[in-house]
CSV table of C-alpha atoms in Angstrom, one decimal:
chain,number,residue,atom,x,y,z
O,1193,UNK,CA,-10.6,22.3,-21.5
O,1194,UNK,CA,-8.7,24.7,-19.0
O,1195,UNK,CA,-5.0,22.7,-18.4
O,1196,UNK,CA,-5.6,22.5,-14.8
O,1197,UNK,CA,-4.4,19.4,-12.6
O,1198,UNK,CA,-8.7,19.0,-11.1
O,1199,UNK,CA,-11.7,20.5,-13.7
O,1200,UNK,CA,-15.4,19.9,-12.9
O,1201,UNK,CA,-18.3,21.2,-15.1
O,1202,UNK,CA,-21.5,22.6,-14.1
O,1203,UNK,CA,-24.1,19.9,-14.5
O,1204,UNK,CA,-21.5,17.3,-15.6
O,1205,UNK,CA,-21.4,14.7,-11.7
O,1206,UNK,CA,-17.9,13.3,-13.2
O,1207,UNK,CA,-15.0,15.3,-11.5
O,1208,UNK,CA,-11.7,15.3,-14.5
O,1209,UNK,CA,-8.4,14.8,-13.1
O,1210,UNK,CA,-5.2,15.3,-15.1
O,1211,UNK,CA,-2.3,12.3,-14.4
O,1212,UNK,CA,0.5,12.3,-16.3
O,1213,UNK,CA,-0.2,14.2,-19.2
O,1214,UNK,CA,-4.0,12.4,-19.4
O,1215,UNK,CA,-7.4,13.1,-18.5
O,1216,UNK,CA,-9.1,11.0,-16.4
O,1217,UNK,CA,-13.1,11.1,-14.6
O,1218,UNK,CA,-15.1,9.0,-11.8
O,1219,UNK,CA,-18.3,10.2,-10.6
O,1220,UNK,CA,-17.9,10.4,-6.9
O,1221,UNK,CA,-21.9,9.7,-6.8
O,1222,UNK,CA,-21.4,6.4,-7.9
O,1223,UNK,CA,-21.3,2.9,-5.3
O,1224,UNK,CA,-17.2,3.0,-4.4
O,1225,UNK,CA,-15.8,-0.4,-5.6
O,1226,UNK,CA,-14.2,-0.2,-1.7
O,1227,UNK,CA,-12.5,1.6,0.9
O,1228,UNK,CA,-9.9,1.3,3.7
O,1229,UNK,CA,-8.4,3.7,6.7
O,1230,UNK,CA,-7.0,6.1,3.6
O,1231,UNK,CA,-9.5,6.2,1.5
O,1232,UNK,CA,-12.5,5.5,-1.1
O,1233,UNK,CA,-11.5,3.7,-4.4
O,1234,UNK,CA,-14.1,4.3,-7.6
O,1235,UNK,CA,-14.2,2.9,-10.6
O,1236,UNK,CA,-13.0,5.7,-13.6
O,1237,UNK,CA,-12.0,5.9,-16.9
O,1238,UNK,CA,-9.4,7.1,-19.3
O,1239,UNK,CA,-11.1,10.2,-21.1
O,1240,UNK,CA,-9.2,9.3,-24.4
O,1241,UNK,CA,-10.6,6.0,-25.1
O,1242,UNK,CA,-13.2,4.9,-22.1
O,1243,UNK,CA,-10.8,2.1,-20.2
O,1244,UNK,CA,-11.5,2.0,-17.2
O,1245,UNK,CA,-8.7,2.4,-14.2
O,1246,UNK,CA,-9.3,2.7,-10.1
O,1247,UNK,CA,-9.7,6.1,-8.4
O,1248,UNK,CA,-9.0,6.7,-4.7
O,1249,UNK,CA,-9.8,9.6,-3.1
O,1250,UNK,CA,-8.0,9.9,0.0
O,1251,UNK,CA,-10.1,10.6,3.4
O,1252,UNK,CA,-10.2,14.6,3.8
O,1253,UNK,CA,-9.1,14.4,7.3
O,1254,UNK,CA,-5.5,13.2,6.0
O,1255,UNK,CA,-5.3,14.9,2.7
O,1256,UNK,CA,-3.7,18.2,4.4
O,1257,UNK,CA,-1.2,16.2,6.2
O,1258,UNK,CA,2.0,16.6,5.3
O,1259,UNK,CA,3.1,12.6,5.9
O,1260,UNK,CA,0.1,11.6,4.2
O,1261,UNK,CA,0.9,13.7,1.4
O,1262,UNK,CA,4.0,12.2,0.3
O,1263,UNK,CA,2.8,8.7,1.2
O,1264,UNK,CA,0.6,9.2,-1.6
O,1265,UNK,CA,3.1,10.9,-4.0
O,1266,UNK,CA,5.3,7.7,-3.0
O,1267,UNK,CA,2.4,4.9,-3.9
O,1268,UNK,CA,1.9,6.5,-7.0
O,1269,UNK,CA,5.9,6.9,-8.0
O,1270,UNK,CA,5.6,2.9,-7.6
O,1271,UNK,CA,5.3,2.4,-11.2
O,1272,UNK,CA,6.0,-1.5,-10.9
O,1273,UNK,CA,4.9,-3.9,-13.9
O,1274,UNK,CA,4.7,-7.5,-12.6
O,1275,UNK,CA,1.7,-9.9,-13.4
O,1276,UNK,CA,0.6,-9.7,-9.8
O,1277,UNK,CA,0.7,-6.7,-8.6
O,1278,UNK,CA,-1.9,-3.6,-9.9
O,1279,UNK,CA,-0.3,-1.2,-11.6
O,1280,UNK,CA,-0.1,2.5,-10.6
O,1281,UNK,CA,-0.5,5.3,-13.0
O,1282,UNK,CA,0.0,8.6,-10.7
O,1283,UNK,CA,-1.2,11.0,-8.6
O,1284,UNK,CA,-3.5,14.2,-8.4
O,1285,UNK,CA,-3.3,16.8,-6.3
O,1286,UNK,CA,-5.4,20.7,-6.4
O,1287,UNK,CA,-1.6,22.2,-5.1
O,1288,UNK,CA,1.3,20.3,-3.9
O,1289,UNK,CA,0.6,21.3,0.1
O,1290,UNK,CA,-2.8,21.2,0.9
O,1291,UNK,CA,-6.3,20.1,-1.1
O,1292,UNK,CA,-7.6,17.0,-1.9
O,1293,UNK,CA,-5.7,14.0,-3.1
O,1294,UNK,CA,-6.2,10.8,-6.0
O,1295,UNK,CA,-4.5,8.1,-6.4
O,1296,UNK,CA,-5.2,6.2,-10.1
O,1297,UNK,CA,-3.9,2.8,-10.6
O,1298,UNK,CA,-5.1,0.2,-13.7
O,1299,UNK,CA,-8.7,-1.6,-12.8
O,1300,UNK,CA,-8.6,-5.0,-12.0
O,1301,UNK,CA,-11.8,-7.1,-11.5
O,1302,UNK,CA,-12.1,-9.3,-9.3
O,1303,UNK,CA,-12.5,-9.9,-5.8
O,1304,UNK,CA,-10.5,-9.9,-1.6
O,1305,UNK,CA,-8.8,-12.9,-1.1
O,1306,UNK,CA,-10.6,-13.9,1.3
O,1307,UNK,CA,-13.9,-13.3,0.3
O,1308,UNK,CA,-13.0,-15.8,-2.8
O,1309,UNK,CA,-11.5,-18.6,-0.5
O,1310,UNK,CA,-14.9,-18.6,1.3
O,1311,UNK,CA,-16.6,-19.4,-2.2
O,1312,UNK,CA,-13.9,-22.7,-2.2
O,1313,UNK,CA,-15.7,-26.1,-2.0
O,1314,UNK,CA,-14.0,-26.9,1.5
O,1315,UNK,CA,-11.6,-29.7,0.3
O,1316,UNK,CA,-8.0,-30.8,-0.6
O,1317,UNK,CA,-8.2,-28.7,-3.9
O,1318,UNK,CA,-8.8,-25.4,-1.7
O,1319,UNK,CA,-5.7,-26.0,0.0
O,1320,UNK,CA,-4.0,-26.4,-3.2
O,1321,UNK,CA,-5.8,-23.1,-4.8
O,1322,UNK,CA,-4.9,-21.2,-1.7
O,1323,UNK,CA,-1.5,-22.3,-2.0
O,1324,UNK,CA,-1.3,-21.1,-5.4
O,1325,UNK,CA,-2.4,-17.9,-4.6
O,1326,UNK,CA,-0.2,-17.3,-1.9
O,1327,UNK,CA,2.6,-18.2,-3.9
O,1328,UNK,CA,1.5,-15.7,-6.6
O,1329,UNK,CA,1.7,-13.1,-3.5
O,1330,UNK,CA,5.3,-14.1,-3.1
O,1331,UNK,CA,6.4,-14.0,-6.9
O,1332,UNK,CA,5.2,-9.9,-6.3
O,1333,UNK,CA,7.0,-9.2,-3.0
O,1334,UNK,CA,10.1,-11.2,-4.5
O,1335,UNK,CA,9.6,-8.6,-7.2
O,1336,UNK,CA,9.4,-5.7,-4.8
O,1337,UNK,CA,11.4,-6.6,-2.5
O,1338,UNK,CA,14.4,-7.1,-5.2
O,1339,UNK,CA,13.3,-3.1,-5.8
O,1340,UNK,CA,14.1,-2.3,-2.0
O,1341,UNK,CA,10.8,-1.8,-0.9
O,1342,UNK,CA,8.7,-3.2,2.1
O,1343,UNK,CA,5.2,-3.3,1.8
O,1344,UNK,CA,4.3,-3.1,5.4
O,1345,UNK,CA,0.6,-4.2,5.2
O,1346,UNK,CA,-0.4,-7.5,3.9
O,1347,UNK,CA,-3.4,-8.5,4.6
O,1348,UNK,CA,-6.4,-10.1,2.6
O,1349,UNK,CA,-7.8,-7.2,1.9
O,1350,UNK,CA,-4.8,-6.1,-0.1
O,1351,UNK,CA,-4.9,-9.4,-2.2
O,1352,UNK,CA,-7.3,-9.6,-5.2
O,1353,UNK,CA,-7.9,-12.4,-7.0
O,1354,UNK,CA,-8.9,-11.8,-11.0
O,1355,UNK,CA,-11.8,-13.4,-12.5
O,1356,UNK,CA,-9.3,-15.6,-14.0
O,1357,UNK,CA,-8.0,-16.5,-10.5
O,1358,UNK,CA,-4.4,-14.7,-10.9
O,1359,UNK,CA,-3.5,-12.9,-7.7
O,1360,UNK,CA,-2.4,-9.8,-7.4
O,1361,UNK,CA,-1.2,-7.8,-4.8
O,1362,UNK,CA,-2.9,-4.2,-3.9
O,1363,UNK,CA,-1.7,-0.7,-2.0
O,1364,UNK,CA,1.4,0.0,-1.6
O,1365,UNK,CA,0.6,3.5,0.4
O,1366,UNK,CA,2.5,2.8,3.4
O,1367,UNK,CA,5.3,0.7,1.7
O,1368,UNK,CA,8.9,1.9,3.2
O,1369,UNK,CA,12.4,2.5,1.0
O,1370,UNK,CA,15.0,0.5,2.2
O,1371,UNK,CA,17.7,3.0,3.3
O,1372,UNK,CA,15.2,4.7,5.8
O,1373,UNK,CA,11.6,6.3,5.9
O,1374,UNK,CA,11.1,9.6,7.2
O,1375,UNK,CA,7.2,8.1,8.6
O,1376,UNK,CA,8.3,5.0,10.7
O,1377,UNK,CA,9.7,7.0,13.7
O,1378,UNK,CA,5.9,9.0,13.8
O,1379,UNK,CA,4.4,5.8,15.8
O,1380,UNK,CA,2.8,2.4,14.4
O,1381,UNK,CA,1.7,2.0,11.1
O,1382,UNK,CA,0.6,-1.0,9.8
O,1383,UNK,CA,-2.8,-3.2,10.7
O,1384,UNK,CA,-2.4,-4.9,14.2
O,1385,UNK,CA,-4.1,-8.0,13.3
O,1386,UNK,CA,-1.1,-9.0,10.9
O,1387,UNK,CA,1.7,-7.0,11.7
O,1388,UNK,CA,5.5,-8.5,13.0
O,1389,UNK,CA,6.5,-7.8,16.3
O,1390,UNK,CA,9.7,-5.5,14.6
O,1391,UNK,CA,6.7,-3.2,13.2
O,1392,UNK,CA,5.0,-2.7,16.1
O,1393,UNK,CA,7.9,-1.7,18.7
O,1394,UNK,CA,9.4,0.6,16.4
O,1395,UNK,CA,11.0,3.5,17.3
O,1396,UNK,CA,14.0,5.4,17.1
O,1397,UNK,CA,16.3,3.2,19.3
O,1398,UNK,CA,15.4,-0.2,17.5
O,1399,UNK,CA,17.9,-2.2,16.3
O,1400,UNK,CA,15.4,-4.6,14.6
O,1401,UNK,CA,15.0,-3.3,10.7
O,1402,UNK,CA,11.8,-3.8,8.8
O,1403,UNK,CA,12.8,-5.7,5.4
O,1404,UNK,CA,11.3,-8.6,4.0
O,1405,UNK,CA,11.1,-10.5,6.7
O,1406,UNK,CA,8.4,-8.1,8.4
O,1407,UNK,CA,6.3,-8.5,4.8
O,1408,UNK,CA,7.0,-12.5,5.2
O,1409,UNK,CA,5.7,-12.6,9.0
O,1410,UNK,CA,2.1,-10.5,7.8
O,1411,UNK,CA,1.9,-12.9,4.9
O,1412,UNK,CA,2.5,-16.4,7.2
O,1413,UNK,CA,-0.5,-14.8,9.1
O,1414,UNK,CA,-2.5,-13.7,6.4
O,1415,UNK,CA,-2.4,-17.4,5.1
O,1416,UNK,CA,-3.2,-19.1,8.3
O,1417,UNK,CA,-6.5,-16.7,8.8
O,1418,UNK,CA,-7.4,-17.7,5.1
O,1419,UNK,CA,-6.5,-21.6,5.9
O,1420,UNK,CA,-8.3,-21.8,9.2
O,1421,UNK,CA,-11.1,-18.6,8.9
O,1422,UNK,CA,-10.2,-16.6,11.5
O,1423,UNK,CA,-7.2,-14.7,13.3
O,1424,UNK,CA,-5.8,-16.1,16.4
O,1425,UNK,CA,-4.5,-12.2,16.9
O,1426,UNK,CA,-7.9,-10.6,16.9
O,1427,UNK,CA,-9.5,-9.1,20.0
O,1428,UNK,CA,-11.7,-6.4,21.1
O,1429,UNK,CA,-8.9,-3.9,21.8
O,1430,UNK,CA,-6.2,-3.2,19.7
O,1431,UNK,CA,-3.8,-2.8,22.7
O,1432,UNK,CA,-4.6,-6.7,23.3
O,1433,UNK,CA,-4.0,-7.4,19.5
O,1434,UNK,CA,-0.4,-5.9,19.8
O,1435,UNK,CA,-0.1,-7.8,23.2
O,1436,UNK,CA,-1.3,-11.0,21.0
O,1437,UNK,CA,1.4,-10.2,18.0
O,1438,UNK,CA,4.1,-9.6,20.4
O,1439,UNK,CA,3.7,-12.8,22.7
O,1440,UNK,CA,1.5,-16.0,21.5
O,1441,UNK,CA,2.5,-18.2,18.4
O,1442,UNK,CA,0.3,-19.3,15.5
O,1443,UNK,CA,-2.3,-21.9,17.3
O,1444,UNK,CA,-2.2,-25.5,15.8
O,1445,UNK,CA,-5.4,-26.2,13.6
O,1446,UNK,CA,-7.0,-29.3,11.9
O,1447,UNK,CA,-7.4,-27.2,8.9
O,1448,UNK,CA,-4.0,-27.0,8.7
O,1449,UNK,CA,-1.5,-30.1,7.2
O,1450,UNK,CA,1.2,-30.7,9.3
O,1451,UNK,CA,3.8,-30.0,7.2
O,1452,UNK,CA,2.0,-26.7,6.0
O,1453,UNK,CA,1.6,-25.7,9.8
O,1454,UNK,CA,5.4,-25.9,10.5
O,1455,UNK,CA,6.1,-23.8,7.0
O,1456,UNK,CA,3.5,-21.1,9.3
O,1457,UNK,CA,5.0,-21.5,12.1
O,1458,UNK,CA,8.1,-20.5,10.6
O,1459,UNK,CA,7.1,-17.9,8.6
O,1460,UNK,CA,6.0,-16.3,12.0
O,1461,UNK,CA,8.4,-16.9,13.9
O,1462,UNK,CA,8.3,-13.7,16.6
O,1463,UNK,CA,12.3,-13.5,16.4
O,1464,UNK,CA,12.7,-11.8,12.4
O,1465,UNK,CA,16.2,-13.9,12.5
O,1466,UNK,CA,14.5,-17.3,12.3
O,1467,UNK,CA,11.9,-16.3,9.8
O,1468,UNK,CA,12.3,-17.4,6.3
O,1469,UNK,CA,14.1,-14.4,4.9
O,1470,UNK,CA,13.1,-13.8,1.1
O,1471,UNK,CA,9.6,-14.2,-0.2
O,1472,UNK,CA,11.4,-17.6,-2.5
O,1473,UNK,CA,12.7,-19.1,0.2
O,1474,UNK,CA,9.1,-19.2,2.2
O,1475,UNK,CA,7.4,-19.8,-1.3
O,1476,UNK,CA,9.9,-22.9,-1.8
O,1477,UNK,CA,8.7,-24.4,1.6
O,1478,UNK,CA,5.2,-24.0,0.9
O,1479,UNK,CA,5.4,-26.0,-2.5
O,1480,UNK,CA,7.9,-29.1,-0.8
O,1481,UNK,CA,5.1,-29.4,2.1
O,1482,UNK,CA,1.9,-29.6,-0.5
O,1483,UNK,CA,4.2,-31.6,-3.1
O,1484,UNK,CA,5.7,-34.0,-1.3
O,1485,UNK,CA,4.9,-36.7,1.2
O,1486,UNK,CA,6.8,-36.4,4.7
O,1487,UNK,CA,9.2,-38.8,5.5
O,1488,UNK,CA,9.4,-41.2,8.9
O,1489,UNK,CA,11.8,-38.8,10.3
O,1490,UNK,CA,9.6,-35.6,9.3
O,1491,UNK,CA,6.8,-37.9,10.4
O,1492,UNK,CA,8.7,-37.8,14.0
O,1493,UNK,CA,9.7,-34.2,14.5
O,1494,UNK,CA,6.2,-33.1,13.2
O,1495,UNK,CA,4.5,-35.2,16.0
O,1496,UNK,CA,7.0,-33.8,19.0
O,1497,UNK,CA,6.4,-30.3,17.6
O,1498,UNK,CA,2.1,-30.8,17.3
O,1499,UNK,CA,2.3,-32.1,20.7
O,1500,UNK,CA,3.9,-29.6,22.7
């Protein structure tokens, strides 16, 4: 076989990509496992002995952009090992400046966060699940966070929960270096619906960083939405969902404990400074509000904050 980077053979529907020093095939005919504003994932496999690994294409319309280009060079550089995050195993690219673009990282099976709380008998023990899972999420952006990267987009779709129920946390394509990021001063990135109000004003005169806090802030959200079934942030234009993120706190809900709410409400707190400020501290407070009963004077403060 031709030592090229992208080999297809006449007849043959599977398309071979080369990734660090192996071969690798997905048959772009095939049902995608998913998708997302980047790209299409499919399911491949290792050429040398059939396992099978996650392809994603990303969209033509960015693949000759020169930002998107070394977004994807970046995600795949992220070679992290950590029991929940998914793996990376590299790029592919036709020629370093233009041509289409794959991104391969190890297959997991399983299923969206939230699409496996819905399957939750609706009781105590989901709370508890949930709050295992989230606390999973942590462990990883403790993890990556100790590596000086921000993820920059948590949000359930980027949470997969294993057959065997261990959460792992997905794409880290927009994920900025501490220390700067040449993309950040191009406009907004991130998704509206969970993004901290630091992300979204960002521009070349902000004195606010994004660090951990900003991954913290998507994740308090991202839990409330899976708690409660639905974002408080979400409207029909995205200019009112930035308004939303910008200006109104997390809504008190009966599907939310007290004590669990007030962990939220922290967690979002609009100014960064207040937020819990690793991923340990925030996954500390969710474990003393599930663990242990409040006492009179948390009993007290818990009813003057509900009933503001």
């Amino acid at each position: 076989m031709p030592q090229r980077t992208v080999y297809q053979r006449e007849g043959d529907p599977f398309i071979y990509l080369f990734v660090m020093g192996e071969w690798y095939c997905y048959d772009p005919n095939e049902k995608p496992l998913g998708g997302g504003a980047m790209g299409t994932v499919y399911l491949g496999y290792r050429v040398r002995n059939g396992e099978k690994v996650a392809v994603k294409r990303v969209k033509d319309n960015y693949a000759n952009n020169k930002m998107i280009r070394e977004r994807a060079r970046q995600e795949a550089s992220l070679a992290f090992r950590h029991p929940h995050i998914v793996e990376m195993i590299g790029c592919c690219m036709i020629a370093p400046d233009s041509g289409p673009i794959w991104i391969l990282s190890k297959y997991v099976q399983g299923q969206d966060i939230d699409k496996y709380v819905k399957q939750l008998p609706d009781d105590n023990n989901k709370i508890n699940k949930l709050c295992t899972a989230v606390c999973q999420v942590l462990s990883a952006l403790e993890y990556v966070h100790s590596k000086g990267i921000v993820h920059r987009d948590i949000k359930p779709s980027n949470i997969m929960v294993e057959e065997n129920h261990n959460t792992r946390l997905m794409d880290l394509g927009i994920a900025r270096m501490n220390g700067g990021n040449r993309f950040s001063m191009a406009g907004f990135i991130g998704t509206p619906q969970y993004s901290a109000p630091e992300q979204i004003a960002r521009d070349a005169q902000s004195s606010v960083p994004i660090n951990a806090a900003t991954d913290i802030y998507a994740l308090g959200v991202t839990f409330y939405e899976l708690l409660t079934g639905y974002n408080p942030f979400d409207s029909e234009s995205e200019m009112e969902t930035l308004t939303r993120q910008m200006r109104d706190p997390l809504p008190k809900h009966d599907r939310v404990p007290k004590r669990l709410m007030m962990v939220l409400w922290k967690a979002t707190e609009k100014d960064q400074s207040k937020r819990y400020q690793t991923a340990e501290e925030f996954k500390q407070a969710i474990q003393t509000a599930i663990a242990q009963p409040p006492s009179l004077w948390e009993r007290i403060k818990n009813c003057f904050r509900i009933n503001k």
